[in-house]
Amino acid sequence: MPAAPHGAKRARKFHFLSGLPRSGTTLLAAILNQNPRFRAGMTSPLADIMGVMIAEASSKNDFSFDVSDDQRVAMLRGLVENFYAGQAEAGVVFDTSRLWCSRMQLLDTLFPEAKVIACVRQLSWVLDSMERLVRRHPVGVSKVFRFDTNTTVYSRVEALTDPRGMVGFSFQATKDAFYGQYAPGHLLLLTYESLARNPSAAMRAVYQFIGEPWFEHDFDHISYQADEFDAIARPPVSSWRGSRTSPAPTRPRRQPFFRLHSAPWCRSGGRATG
């Protein structure tokens, strides 16, 4: 008599981290990774690879007429699933990219149950954080500014806030997701201040949002290193280490270099915390 087959493996869940740079995504990933069922990492190439696949399966390719929408959906879903095939122990995967907020409809098509957590912060403090990173490495040059050594604080802000720049695109993508039709029930805005000041309350909101049982995190010892990522992205922007006994200031006493108006995150659209 043949042996009884093993129980069907529980389907893996996918969620997505997005939002503004310098707004707590690395801190959130570090906390999530304390849960052995979760896997969260630095910005991955998955969203970019997906974009290339979508383009090549479109009319850009002369043979795209032979690719149906059902095939496109299957290929894109398979890309996400196979990208994390080596993370067999993780039941819940969080992929990180600033592009996800601009692809809410696509994510709803591929993974209807998926949630998007967008980390947000006042734009003035985002730009302040970016500028301080640059000034921390006076003998280096960043690919963020296309390795241009002839920049000023003003040209750097202009480059960052350009609609195609790191901050400008992220800001517009987050607004697009926040005010879009797919926000209710699928988008959570997590402010940097709420995550850094009261991580327990912030993470309980995250767990409730994604529908997972609570895990007791150690907020006194949070660490995240991504040396390979930092070696490419100069100045380093990913490493995070802190504790409740010596927390990084979330609202510095000094004034930021810049003062810009930010979106009213908590007025309408997607659900917000903070």
Short mmCIF file of C-alpha atoms in Angstrom, two decimals:
data_model
loop_
_atom_site.label_atom_id
_atom_site.label_comp_id
_atom_site.label_asym_id
_atom_site.label_seq_id
_atom_site.Cartn_x
_atom_site.Cartn_y
_atom_site.Cartn_z
CA MET A 1 0.00 0.00 0.00
CA PRO A 2 1.58 3.34 -1.00
CA ALA A 3 2.52 5.74 1.74
CA ALA A 4 0.10 8.55 2.38
CA PRO A 5 1.20 11.77 0.77
CA HIS A 6 2.44 14.54 2.98
CA GLY A 7 -0.03 17.31 3.77
CA ALA A 8 -0.25 20.03 1.19
CA LYS A 9 2.25 22.79 1.81
CA ARG A 10 0.64 26.00 2.96
CA ALA A 11 0.73 28.68 0.30
CA ARG A 12 3.31 31.38 0.89
CA LYS A 13 2.04 34.90 1.43
CA PHE A 14 3.55 37.93 -0.25
CA HIS A 15 3.40 41.50 0.98
CA PHE A 16 5.27 44.57 -0.21
CA LEU A 17 7.18 47.41 1.47
CA SER A 18 7.33 50.74 -0.28
CA GLY A 19 7.03 54.48 0.37
CA LEU A 20 9.62 57.21 0.77
CA PRO A 21 13.38 56.75 1.20
CA ARG A 22 14.91 57.42 4.63
CA SER A 23 11.53 56.79 6.23
CA GLY A 24 11.99 53.59 8.22
CA THR A 25 11.87 50.80 5.65
CA THR A 26 15.16 49.32 6.87
CA LEU A 27 14.06 49.58 10.49
CA LEU A 28 10.76 47.90 9.64
CA ALA A 29 12.57 45.10 7.78
CA ALA A 30 14.92 44.59 10.71
CA ILE A 31 11.99 44.20 13.09
CA LEU A 32 10.05 41.91 10.76
CA ASN A 33 13.07 39.64 10.34
CA GLN A 34 13.02 38.84 14.05
CA ASN A 35 9.95 36.74 13.32
CA PRO A 36 11.26 33.38 12.00
CA ARG A 37 8.21 33.05 9.73
CA PHE A 38 8.98 36.34 7.99
CA ARG A 39 11.55 37.33 5.40
CA ALA A 40 12.14 41.02 4.66
CA GLY A 41 15.13 42.53 2.92
CA MET A 42 16.63 45.60 1.33
CA THR A 43 15.29 47.00 -1.92
CA SER A 44 15.25 44.06 -4.33
CA PRO A 45 15.54 44.04 -8.14
CA LEU A 46 12.24 42.17 -8.42
CA ALA A 47 10.10 45.18 -9.37
CA ASP A 48 12.64 46.28 -12.00
CA ILE A 49 12.87 42.77 -13.46
CA MET A 50 9.09 42.65 -13.57
CA GLY A 51 9.05 45.94 -15.49
CA VAL A 52 11.45 44.54 -18.11
CA MET A 53 9.30 41.42 -18.47
CA ILE A 54 6.13 43.49 -18.92
CA ALA A 55 7.82 45.61 -21.58
CA GLU A 56 9.18 42.62 -23.49
CA ALA A 57 5.76 40.93 -23.47
CA SER A 58 4.12 44.09 -24.84
CA SER A 59 3.88 45.40 -28.39
CA LYS A 60 7.54 46.36 -28.05
CA ASN A 61 8.15 42.75 -29.04
CA ASP A 62 7.00 41.81 -32.56
CA PHE A 63 5.75 38.45 -31.32
CA SER A 64 3.77 39.75 -28.35
CA PHE A 65 0.52 38.90 -30.17
CA ASP A 66 1.20 35.30 -29.16
CA VAL A 67 1.21 36.16 -25.45
CA SER A 68 -2.20 36.30 -23.75
CA ASP A 69 -3.02 38.31 -20.64
CA ASP A 70 -3.45 35.05 -18.74
CA GLN A 71 0.08 34.06 -19.74
CA ARG A 72 1.41 37.46 -18.67
CA VAL A 73 -0.22 37.10 -15.27
CA ALA A 74 1.15 33.56 -14.86
CA MET A 75 4.67 34.65 -15.83
CA LEU A 76 4.68 37.64 -13.49
CA ARG A 77 3.26 35.67 -10.58
CA GLY A 78 5.77 32.91 -11.24
CA LEU A 79 8.58 35.47 -11.27
CA VAL A 80 7.71 36.62 -7.75
CA GLU A 81 7.25 33.09 -6.41
CA ASN A 82 10.45 31.75 -7.97
CA PHE A 83 12.51 34.78 -6.97
CA TYR A 84 12.02 33.68 -3.35
CA ALA A 85 12.04 29.92 -3.99
CA GLY A 86 15.28 29.63 -2.02
CA GLN A 87 13.64 31.10 1.07
CA ALA A 88 11.67 27.94 1.76
CA GLU A 89 11.52 28.51 5.52
CA ALA A 90 9.72 31.84 5.16
CA GLY A 91 5.94 31.60 5.19
CA VAL A 92 5.48 35.35 4.69
CA VAL A 93 7.72 37.33 2.35
CA PHE A 94 8.00 41.11 2.22
CA ASP A 95 9.59 42.47 -0.96
CA THR A 96 10.85 46.04 -0.86
CA SER A 97 10.82 48.58 -3.67
CA ARG A 98 9.78 52.19 -4.08
CA LEU A 99 8.06 51.08 -7.29
CA TRP A 100 5.34 49.05 -5.60
CA CYS A 101 3.22 52.07 -4.69
CA SER A 102 2.98 52.87 -8.41
CA ARG A 103 1.83 49.32 -9.19
CA MET A 104 -1.13 48.81 -6.90
CA GLN A 105 -3.39 47.61 -9.72
CA LEU A 106 -0.78 45.11 -10.90
CA LEU A 107 -0.29 43.74 -7.37
CA ASP A 108 -4.06 43.43 -6.96
CA THR A 109 -4.15 41.38 -10.18
CA LEU A 110 -1.24 39.10 -9.25
CA PHE A 111 -1.80 38.74 -5.51
CA PRO A 112 -5.30 39.95 -4.51
CA GLU A 113 -4.62 39.26 -0.82
CA ALA A 114 -1.28 41.09 -0.75
CA LYS A 115 -0.79 44.19 1.39
CA VAL A 116 1.45 47.19 0.76
CA ILE A 117 3.08 48.95 3.71
CA ALA A 118 4.36 52.38 2.74
CA CYS A 119 6.81 54.05 5.12
CA VAL A 120 6.40 57.82 5.07
CA ARG A 121 7.96 60.89 6.63
CA GLN A 122 7.83 64.65 6.21
CA LEU A 123 9.68 65.52 3.01
CA SER A 124 11.84 68.10 4.74
CA TRP A 125 13.22 65.40 7.04
CA VAL A 126 13.72 62.96 4.16
CA LEU A 127 15.83 65.54 2.31
CA ASP A 128 17.60 66.48 5.52
CA SER A 129 18.56 62.84 6.09
CA MET A 130 19.79 62.45 2.51
CA GLU A 131 21.91 65.60 2.71
CA ARG A 132 23.47 64.57 6.00
CA LEU A 133 24.44 61.23 4.47
CA VAL A 134 26.20 63.06 1.64
CA ARG A 135 28.03 65.39 4.04
CA ARG A 136 29.11 62.42 6.12
CA HIS A 137 31.22 61.21 3.17
CA PRO A 138 33.01 64.28 1.78
CA VAL A 139 35.56 62.23 -0.21
CA GLY A 140 32.95 59.95 -1.80
CA VAL A 141 30.42 60.35 -4.57
CA SER A 142 26.98 58.76 -4.88
CA LYS A 143 25.30 57.07 -7.81
CA VAL A 144 22.13 58.84 -6.63
CA PHE A 145 23.61 61.96 -8.25
CA ARG A 146 25.08 60.03 -11.19
CA PHE A 147 28.57 60.27 -9.72
CA ASP A 148 28.62 64.01 -10.38
CA THR A 149 31.23 65.67 -8.17
CA ASN A 150 30.12 69.20 -9.04
CA THR A 151 26.97 69.45 -6.97
CA THR A 152 25.62 71.79 -4.32
CA VAL A 153 22.97 71.32 -1.68
CA TYR A 154 20.55 73.08 -4.05
CA SER A 155 21.31 70.94 -7.10
CA ARG A 156 21.12 67.81 -4.97
CA VAL A 157 17.68 68.75 -3.67
CA GLU A 158 16.59 69.54 -7.22
CA ALA A 159 17.81 66.14 -8.43
CA LEU A 160 16.18 64.28 -5.55
CA THR A 161 12.79 66.00 -5.88
CA ASP A 162 12.63 65.72 -9.67
CA PRO A 163 9.63 63.59 -10.73
CA ARG A 164 12.14 60.94 -11.81
CA GLY A 165 14.40 61.45 -8.81
CA MET A 166 14.66 59.20 -5.79
CA VAL A 167 12.44 61.33 -3.56
CA GLY A 168 10.23 62.92 -6.20
CA PHE A 169 9.17 59.66 -7.79
CA SER A 170 8.61 57.97 -4.43
CA PHE A 171 6.47 60.89 -3.26
CA GLN A 172 4.30 60.84 -6.37
CA ALA A 173 4.01 57.05 -6.32
CA THR A 174 2.93 57.08 -2.68
CA LYS A 175 0.31 59.75 -3.39
CA ASP A 176 -0.90 57.73 -6.37
CA ALA A 177 -1.36 54.68 -4.15
CA PHE A 178 -2.85 56.65 -1.26
CA TYR A 179 -5.56 58.36 -3.29
CA GLY A 180 -6.13 55.44 -5.67
CA GLN A 181 -8.98 52.95 -5.72
CA TYR A 182 -6.84 50.04 -4.49
CA ALA A 183 -5.81 51.70 -1.22
CA PRO A 184 -8.70 50.63 1.05
CA GLY A 185 -7.77 47.37 2.71
CA HIS A 186 -4.51 47.06 0.79
CA LEU A 187 -2.39 50.06 1.78
CA LEU A 188 -1.04 50.97 5.21
CA LEU A 189 0.93 54.19 5.69
CA LEU A 190 3.44 53.85 8.52
CA THR A 191 5.08 57.05 9.69
CA TYR A 192 8.73 57.01 10.65
CA GLU A 193 7.97 58.78 13.92
CA SER A 194 5.41 56.21 15.07
CA LEU A 195 7.71 53.29 14.23
CA ALA A 196 10.76 54.79 15.96
CA ARG A 197 9.02 56.23 19.01
CA ASN A 198 6.57 53.42 19.76
CA PRO A 199 7.57 50.33 17.74
CA SER A 200 5.33 48.02 19.75
CA ALA A 201 2.15 49.92 18.88
CA ALA A 202 3.27 50.42 15.29
CA MET A 203 4.06 46.74 14.79
CA ARG A 204 0.77 45.65 16.33
CA ALA A 205 -0.94 47.80 13.70
CA VAL A 206 1.17 46.10 11.02
CA TYR A 207 0.31 42.62 12.28
CA GLN A 208 -3.38 43.46 12.42
CA PHE A 209 -3.20 44.87 8.90
CA ILE A 210 -1.57 41.77 7.38
CA GLY A 211 -3.68 39.37 9.45
CA GLU A 212 -0.82 37.53 11.16
CA PRO A 213 -0.62 36.35 14.80
CA TRP A 214 1.44 38.60 17.06
CA PHE A 215 5.09 37.78 17.62
CA GLU A 216 6.98 39.14 20.63
CA HIS A 217 9.75 41.25 19.12
CA ASP A 218 12.87 42.38 20.94
CA PHE A 219 12.76 46.12 20.40
CA ASP A 220 15.78 46.58 22.68
CA HIS A 221 18.08 44.86 20.19
CA ILE A 222 17.39 45.69 16.56
CA SER A 223 20.10 45.26 13.96
CA TYR A 224 20.26 45.10 10.19
CA GLN A 225 23.33 44.96 7.96
CA ALA A 226 23.49 44.95 4.15
CA ASP A 227 27.16 45.39 3.38
CA GLU A 228 26.89 44.29 -0.25
CA PHE A 229 24.11 46.80 -0.87
CA ASP A 230 26.08 49.55 0.83
CA ALA A 231 29.14 48.76 -1.27
CA ILE A 232 27.10 49.70 -4.35
CA ALA A 233 25.01 52.53 -2.94
CA ARG A 234 27.53 55.10 -1.73
CA PRO A 235 27.01 56.69 0.73
CA PRO A 236 25.68 53.69 2.69
CA VAL A 237 21.95 53.95 3.27
CA SER A 238 20.89 50.56 4.60
CA SER A 239 22.65 49.62 7.82
CA TRP A 240 20.66 50.15 10.98
CA ARG A 241 21.50 49.36 14.56
CA GLY A 242 19.81 50.68 17.65
CA SER A 243 18.19 49.94 20.98
CA ARG A 244 15.55 51.36 23.23
CA THR A 245 18.28 52.45 25.64
CA SER A 246 20.00 54.62 23.04
CA PRO A 247 17.44 55.37 20.34
CA ALA A 248 18.22 57.36 17.24
CA PRO A 249 16.41 60.71 17.41
CA THR A 250 13.24 60.65 15.38
CA ARG A 251 12.62 64.39 15.46
CA PRO A 252 15.97 66.14 15.89
CA ARG A 253 16.12 69.32 17.91
CA ARG A 254 18.05 70.94 15.10
CA GLN A 255 16.01 72.34 12.26
CA PRO A 256 16.13 70.52 8.92
CA PHE A 257 17.97 72.03 6.00
CA PHE A 258 14.72 72.22 4.06
CA ARG A 259 11.07 72.96 4.70
CA LEU A 260 8.67 71.57 2.14
CA HIS A 261 4.98 70.79 2.37
CA SER A 262 4.10 67.13 2.61
CA ALA A 263 0.93 65.29 1.68
CA PRO A 264 -1.87 65.08 4.28
CA TRP A 265 -1.22 61.37 4.76
CA CYS A 266 -3.98 60.68 7.21
CA ARG A 267 -6.96 62.48 5.67
CA SER A 268 -8.37 60.00 3.18
CA GLY A 269 -7.55 57.07 0.93
CA GLY A 270 -5.39 54.30 2.35
CA ARG A 271 -5.31 53.43 5.99
CA ALA A 272 -2.68 55.26 7.98
CA THR A 273 -1.01 54.91 11.33
CA GLY A 274 0.95 57.59 13.13
#
